[in-house]
Short mmCIF file of C-alpha atoms and ligand atoms in Angstrom, two decimals:
data_model
loop_
_atom_site.label_atom_id
_atom_site.label_comp_id
_atom_site.label_asym_id
_atom_site.label_seq_id
_atom_site.Cartn_x
_atom_site.Cartn_y
_atom_site.Cartn_z
CA MET I 120 -18.47 -2.86 10.30
CA HIS I 121 -17.88 -0.71 7.22
CA LYS I 122 -19.12 -0.78 3.68
CA HIS I 123 -15.54 -0.75 2.37
CA PHE I 124 -12.74 -3.20 3.13
CA LYS I 125 -15.05 -6.26 3.08
CA TYR I 126 -12.97 -7.95 0.45
CA THR I 127 -13.30 -11.39 -1.05
CA THR I 128 -10.16 -11.47 -3.16
CA ALA I 129 -6.54 -10.33 -2.95
CA ILE I 130 -4.22 -9.92 -5.92
CA THR I 131 -0.49 -10.35 -5.40
CA ARG I 132 2.49 -11.02 -7.66
CA GLY I 133 5.62 -13.15 -7.45
CA ILE I 134 9.04 -11.68 -6.64
CA ALA I 135 11.33 -11.26 -9.64
CA LYS I 136 14.79 -12.82 -9.24
CA SER I 137 16.07 -9.47 -10.51
CA LEU I 138 14.69 -7.70 -7.40
CA PRO I 139 17.75 -7.97 -5.11
CA ALA I 140 20.09 -6.41 -7.67
CA GLU I 141 17.78 -4.12 -9.61
CA ALA I 142 14.76 -3.00 -7.55
CA GLN I 143 14.60 0.70 -6.76
CA ARG I 144 15.64 1.63 -3.22
CA MET I 145 15.92 4.85 -1.25
CA ASP I 146 18.94 3.78 0.79
CA HIS I 147 21.76 2.06 -1.06
CA THR I 148 23.70 1.42 2.15
CA VAL I 149 21.30 -1.17 3.61
CA GLU I 150 22.34 -4.80 3.27
CA PRO I 151 21.28 -6.72 0.14
CA VAL I 152 17.95 -8.54 -0.06
CA SER I 153 18.06 -12.33 0.28
CA TYR I 154 15.79 -13.57 -2.52
CA GLU I 155 15.01 -16.82 -0.69
CA LYS I 156 14.14 -15.07 2.58
CA ALA I 157 12.01 -12.46 0.78
CA LYS I 158 10.20 -15.27 -1.04
CA SER I 159 9.54 -17.16 2.18
CA GLN I 160 8.25 -14.02 3.98
CA LYS I 161 6.03 -13.21 1.00
CA GLN I 162 4.66 -16.78 1.08
CA SER I 163 3.76 -16.31 4.77
CA TYR I 164 1.95 -13.08 3.80
CA VAL I 165 -0.05 -14.92 1.12
CA ASP I 166 -0.79 -17.74 3.60
CA ILE I 167 -2.22 -15.18 6.05
CA LEU I 168 -4.48 -13.71 3.37
CA ARG I 169 -5.61 -17.10 2.13
CA ASN I 170 -5.77 -19.24 5.27
CA LYS I 171 -6.34 -16.84 8.16
CA LEU I 172 -8.50 -14.24 6.41
CA GLY I 173 -10.14 -16.72 4.03
CA LEU I 174 -9.57 -14.60 0.94
CA LYS I 175 -9.21 -15.96 -2.56
CA VAL I 176 -5.66 -15.03 -3.62
CA ILE I 177 -4.81 -14.45 -7.28
CA GLU I 178 -1.05 -14.48 -7.85
CA LEU I 179 0.00 -12.72 -11.04
CA PRO I 180 3.05 -14.21 -12.79
CA THR I 181 6.29 -12.43 -12.15
CA ASP I 182 8.24 -10.61 -14.88
CA GLU I 183 12.03 -10.61 -14.69
CA THR I 184 12.24 -7.41 -16.72
CA LEU I 185 10.28 -5.59 -13.99
CA PRO I 186 12.36 -5.93 -10.77
CA ASP I 187 9.77 -4.12 -8.58
CA CYS I 188 6.73 -5.98 -9.93
CA VAL I 189 5.93 -7.65 -6.58
CA PHE I 190 4.74 -4.24 -5.35
CA VAL I 191 1.33 -4.47 -7.01
CA GLU I 192 -0.20 -1.73 -4.87
CA ASP I 193 1.61 0.87 -6.97
CA VAL I 194 0.01 -0.05 -10.29
CA VAL I 195 -3.67 0.29 -9.46
CA VAL I 196 -6.06 2.22 -7.25
CA ILE I 197 -9.25 0.26 -6.60
CA ILE I 198 -12.21 1.93 -4.95
CA ASP I 199 -15.72 0.49 -5.14
CA ASN I 200 -16.00 -1.23 -8.53
CA THR I 201 -13.52 1.03 -10.34
CA ALA I 202 -9.87 0.17 -10.90
CA LEU I 203 -7.58 2.97 -12.07
CA ILE I 204 -4.44 1.52 -13.62
CA THR I 205 -1.78 4.07 -12.73
CA LYS I 206 1.33 5.17 -14.55
CA PRO I 207 4.08 4.54 -11.98
CA GLY I 208 6.37 7.45 -11.24
CA HIS I 209 9.69 5.70 -11.85
CA VAL I 210 10.67 4.84 -15.40
CA THR I 211 11.79 1.29 -14.48
CA ARG I 212 8.28 0.54 -13.21
CA ILE I 213 6.31 1.54 -16.29
CA GLY I 214 4.69 -1.58 -17.75
CA GLU I 215 3.99 -3.23 -14.38
CA GLY I 216 0.28 -2.46 -14.73
CA THR I 217 -0.35 -4.46 -17.91
CA GLU I 218 -0.77 -7.85 -16.19
CA MET I 219 -3.00 -6.26 -13.51
CA GLU I 220 -5.16 -4.55 -16.14
CA CYS I 221 -5.80 -7.86 -17.97
CA CYS I 222 -6.64 -9.61 -14.69
CA LEU I 223 -9.09 -6.94 -13.51
CA LYS I 224 -10.82 -6.76 -16.89
CA THR I 225 -11.24 -10.54 -16.85
CA LEU I 226 -12.81 -10.22 -13.40
CA GLY I 227 -15.36 -7.74 -14.77
CA MET I 228 -14.11 -4.60 -12.98
CA ASN I 229 -14.63 -1.14 -14.44
CA VAL I 230 -11.03 -0.51 -15.52
CA VAL I 231 -9.69 2.97 -16.36
CA ASN I 232 -6.15 3.60 -17.60
CA MET I 233 -4.44 6.77 -16.33
CA ALA I 234 -1.96 6.97 -19.23
CA GLU I 235 -4.86 7.11 -21.71
CA ILE I 236 -6.47 10.01 -19.81
CA ASP I 237 -3.33 12.10 -19.35
CA PRO I 238 0.05 10.90 -20.61
CA LEU I 239 1.80 13.31 -18.23
CA ALA I 240 0.05 11.94 -15.13
CA ALA I 241 1.99 9.73 -12.71
CA VAL I 242 0.84 8.01 -9.54
CA ASP I 243 2.23 5.16 -7.46
CA GLY I 244 -0.60 3.51 -5.55
CA GLY I 245 1.62 3.67 -2.46
CA ASP I 246 0.85 7.38 -2.48
CA VAL I 247 -2.90 6.81 -2.26
CA LEU I 248 -4.51 6.40 1.15
CA PHE I 249 -8.22 5.61 0.99
CA THR I 250 -9.93 5.80 4.39
CA GLY I 251 -13.35 4.65 3.23
CA GLU I 252 -14.52 8.26 3.39
CA GLU I 253 -11.91 10.28 1.52
CA ILE I 254 -8.69 9.90 -0.42
CA PHE I 255 -5.25 11.34 0.35
CA VAL I 256 -2.72 11.47 -2.49
CA GLY I 257 0.97 12.04 -1.81
CA VAL I 258 2.54 14.20 -4.51
CA GLY I 259 6.10 15.30 -5.10
CA ASN I 260 8.23 12.20 -5.26
CA ARG I 261 6.65 9.44 -7.41
CA SER I 262 3.22 10.97 -8.00
CA ASN I 263 2.44 14.33 -9.60
CA LEU I 264 -0.40 16.85 -9.64
CA ALA I 265 -1.65 15.63 -13.03
CA GLY I 266 -2.01 12.17 -11.47
CA TYR I 267 -3.82 13.67 -8.50
CA LYS I 268 -6.29 15.32 -10.93
CA VAL I 269 -6.95 12.00 -12.67
CA ILE I 270 -7.77 10.49 -9.27
CA CYS I 271 -10.18 13.37 -8.53
CA ASP I 272 -11.94 12.78 -11.87
CA THR I 273 -12.03 8.99 -11.55
CA PHE I 274 -13.47 8.91 -8.03
CA PRO I 275 -15.82 11.95 -7.97
CA SER I 276 -17.83 10.69 -4.98
CA TYR I 277 -14.90 11.25 -2.61
CA ALA I 278 -12.96 14.26 -1.37
CA VAL I 279 -9.38 13.95 -2.64
CA ASN I 280 -6.61 15.77 -0.73
CA ALA I 281 -3.09 16.28 -2.06
CA ILE I 282 -0.26 15.98 0.50
CA VAL I 283 3.31 16.99 -0.33
CA VAL I 284 5.64 14.01 0.16
CA GLU I 285 9.12 14.88 1.35
CA ASP I 286 11.86 12.60 2.56
CA ALA I 287 9.81 9.46 1.96
CA LEU I 288 9.20 7.18 -1.00
CA HIS I 289 5.43 7.26 -0.74
CA LEU I 290 2.71 8.75 1.45
CA LYS I 291 1.95 5.29 2.83
CA THR I 292 5.60 4.81 3.78
CA SER I 293 4.66 7.08 6.68
CA CYS I 294 0.99 6.39 7.39
CA SER I 295 -1.77 3.89 6.76
CA LEU I 296 -5.28 2.96 7.81
CA ALA I 297 -5.14 0.90 11.02
CA LYS I 298 -8.92 0.49 10.87
CA PRO I 299 -11.73 2.78 9.64
CA GLY I 300 -11.42 6.07 11.52
CA VAL I 301 -7.90 5.36 12.78
CA ILE I 302 -4.74 6.37 10.92
CA MET I 303 -1.34 5.13 11.99
CA VAL I 304 1.28 7.84 11.46
CA SER I 305 5.04 7.92 11.66
CA GLU I 306 6.96 10.70 13.39
CA GLU I 307 10.32 9.48 12.17
CA ASN I 308 11.86 12.90 11.50
CA PRO I 309 10.76 16.56 11.31
CA ARG I 310 10.00 16.46 7.57
CA ILE I 311 7.75 13.44 7.98
CA GLN I 312 6.14 15.07 11.01
CA LYS I 313 5.38 18.07 8.76
CA MET I 314 3.86 15.79 6.12
CA MET I 315 1.68 14.07 8.74
CA LYS I 316 0.62 17.43 10.18
CA SER I 317 -0.51 18.59 6.72
CA LEU I 318 -2.53 15.38 6.32
CA GLN I 319 -4.27 16.10 9.61
CA ASP I 320 -4.88 19.73 8.57
CA VAL I 321 -6.57 18.90 5.26
CA ALA I 322 -8.56 15.84 6.39
CA THR I 323 -12.28 16.47 5.99
CA LYS I 324 -13.24 13.81 8.56
CA ASN I 325 -12.28 13.35 12.17
CA TYR I 326 -9.79 10.53 12.52
CA ARG I 327 -7.93 9.25 15.49
CA TYR I 328 -4.18 9.36 14.78
CA ILE I 329 -1.91 6.85 16.46
CA SER I 330 1.72 7.79 16.37
CA VAL I 331 4.46 5.26 15.84
CA ASP I 332 7.74 6.47 17.23
CA GLY I 333 10.97 5.08 15.84
CA ASN I 334 10.96 3.15 12.59
CA ALA I 335 8.50 4.36 9.93
CA ILE I 336 7.90 0.84 8.64
CA GLY I 337 5.69 0.31 11.68
CA SER I 338 3.23 2.89 10.40
CA ASN I 339 2.38 0.73 7.41
CA CYS I 340 -0.27 -1.80 8.34
CA LEU I 341 -2.97 -3.49 6.34
CA PHE I 342 -6.65 -3.44 7.32
CA VAL I 343 -9.15 -5.98 5.95
CA ASP I 344 -12.66 -6.67 7.22
CA SER I 345 -12.51 -10.40 6.55
CA GLU I 346 -15.45 -12.77 6.44
CA LYS I 347 -13.54 -15.42 8.40
CA LEU I 348 -12.06 -13.32 11.24
CA GLY I 349 -13.92 -10.00 11.04
CA PRO I 350 -11.79 -6.83 11.19
CA VAL I 351 -8.08 -7.64 10.97
CA THR I 352 -5.03 -5.40 11.04
CA ILE I 353 -1.90 -7.04 9.72
CA HIS I 354 1.21 -5.37 11.12
CA PRO I 355 4.97 -5.84 10.85
CA SER I 356 6.76 -7.93 13.42
CA LEU I 357 6.74 -6.52 16.93
CA LYS I 358 9.97 -8.43 17.48
CA ALA I 359 11.63 -6.50 14.67
CA TYR I 360 10.07 -3.16 15.59
CA PRO I 361 9.53 -3.30 19.40
CA LEU I 362 9.01 0.44 19.78
CA ILE I 363 5.69 0.29 17.98
CA LYS I 364 4.05 -2.26 20.30
CA SER I 365 2.14 0.33 22.31
CA ALA I 366 0.81 1.91 19.11
CA TYR I 367 -0.59 -1.40 17.94
CA ASP I 368 -1.97 -2.14 21.40
CA ALA I 369 -3.89 1.13 21.13
CA ILE I 370 -5.84 0.20 17.99
CA GLY I 371 -8.44 -2.06 19.65
CA GLY I 372 -11.45 -3.79 18.10
CA VAL I 373 -9.45 -5.70 15.52
CA THR I 374 -7.59 -8.97 15.43
CA LEU I 375 -3.89 -8.16 15.12
CA ILE I 376 -1.87 -10.50 12.92
CA GLU I 377 1.88 -10.18 12.73
CA CYS I 378 3.64 -10.49 9.37
CA ASP I 379 7.35 -9.92 9.00
CA MET I 380 8.25 -8.48 5.60
CA SER I 381 11.61 -7.11 6.71
CA GLU I 382 13.45 -8.48 3.68
CA LEU I 383 11.35 -6.54 1.14
CA SER I 384 11.55 -3.47 3.38
CA LYS I 385 15.22 -3.22 2.32
CA VAL I 386 13.87 -2.12 -1.09
CA ASP I 387 11.18 0.03 0.52
CA GLY I 388 8.42 -2.56 0.37
CA ALA I 389 5.88 -2.46 3.19
CA LEU I 390 2.82 -4.56 3.99
CA THR I 391 0.35 -2.64 1.84
CA CYS I 392 2.71 -2.71 -1.16
CA CYS I 393 2.32 -6.41 -1.90
CA SER I 394 -1.43 -6.74 -2.45
CA VAL I 395 -4.57 -5.08 -3.71
CA PHE I 396 -8.11 -6.12 -2.81
CA ILE I 397 -11.45 -6.43 -4.51
CA SER I 398 -14.95 -7.60 -3.60
CA ILE I 399 -16.45 -9.73 -6.36
N1 LIG A 218 11.27 -0.50 -4.51
C1 LIG A 218 10.01 0.11 -4.57
C2 LIG A 218 10.04 1.36 -5.37
O1 LIG A 218 11.02 2.06 -5.33
O2 LIG A 218 9.14 1.69 -6.07
#
């Protein structure tokens, strides 16, 4: 179907017991995370990757001193055979990439470390949307322009577009790849609408944009072209987010698999946050 996204292996990480009390969160008024429920939902996510998609799943050991460490997407950007270990944009998250870096080096990837290239650069992988044809980088909240420049230099074969992130944790809090050529976007509020409009304005390729009204969490889905099931889009529960059903119905040509990660969403975790993928 597409030369990218045909992965063999997913990398995830356990949830630190310190997450409910200490993970970063945008909204301090939402109810506390249940560690047990989050763990059980995360296990279902891993089961989908392993059993339904047939991927090998590597689970990195958790680290209690790093409450957000389950969100492995933020510590690395992997495109083709190159893995860029990022410097996360929040001080409590610095250090999360070390375990990932060791793992990827052991697996024989070409590993580059952002902090060694530019100590002032910062990027959370949640700000990086790779469509298979170009890269969008959200800047302004967790990621900065120096980080954007490191991404341009590390992946010179692709156009890299900077998008100003406002009123959202990450770029991919408000959009994601539903399948190659199709981007799911949130229209949650006027500032996010503006951010999504600027993404559409700078895109160098023609994408189809499917809008998710209501809750932005519905705009974060996870596309994998799996050997076992072919193209799959994993999406959050339609029971929990009923308004997005028509958006998911509109994708077409993929197997839709539901995965409820509502517990981690209380600390701004979405489906893409909890895994990264490689083909080895
Ligand atoms: N809790 C995810 C983050 O703030 O980075």
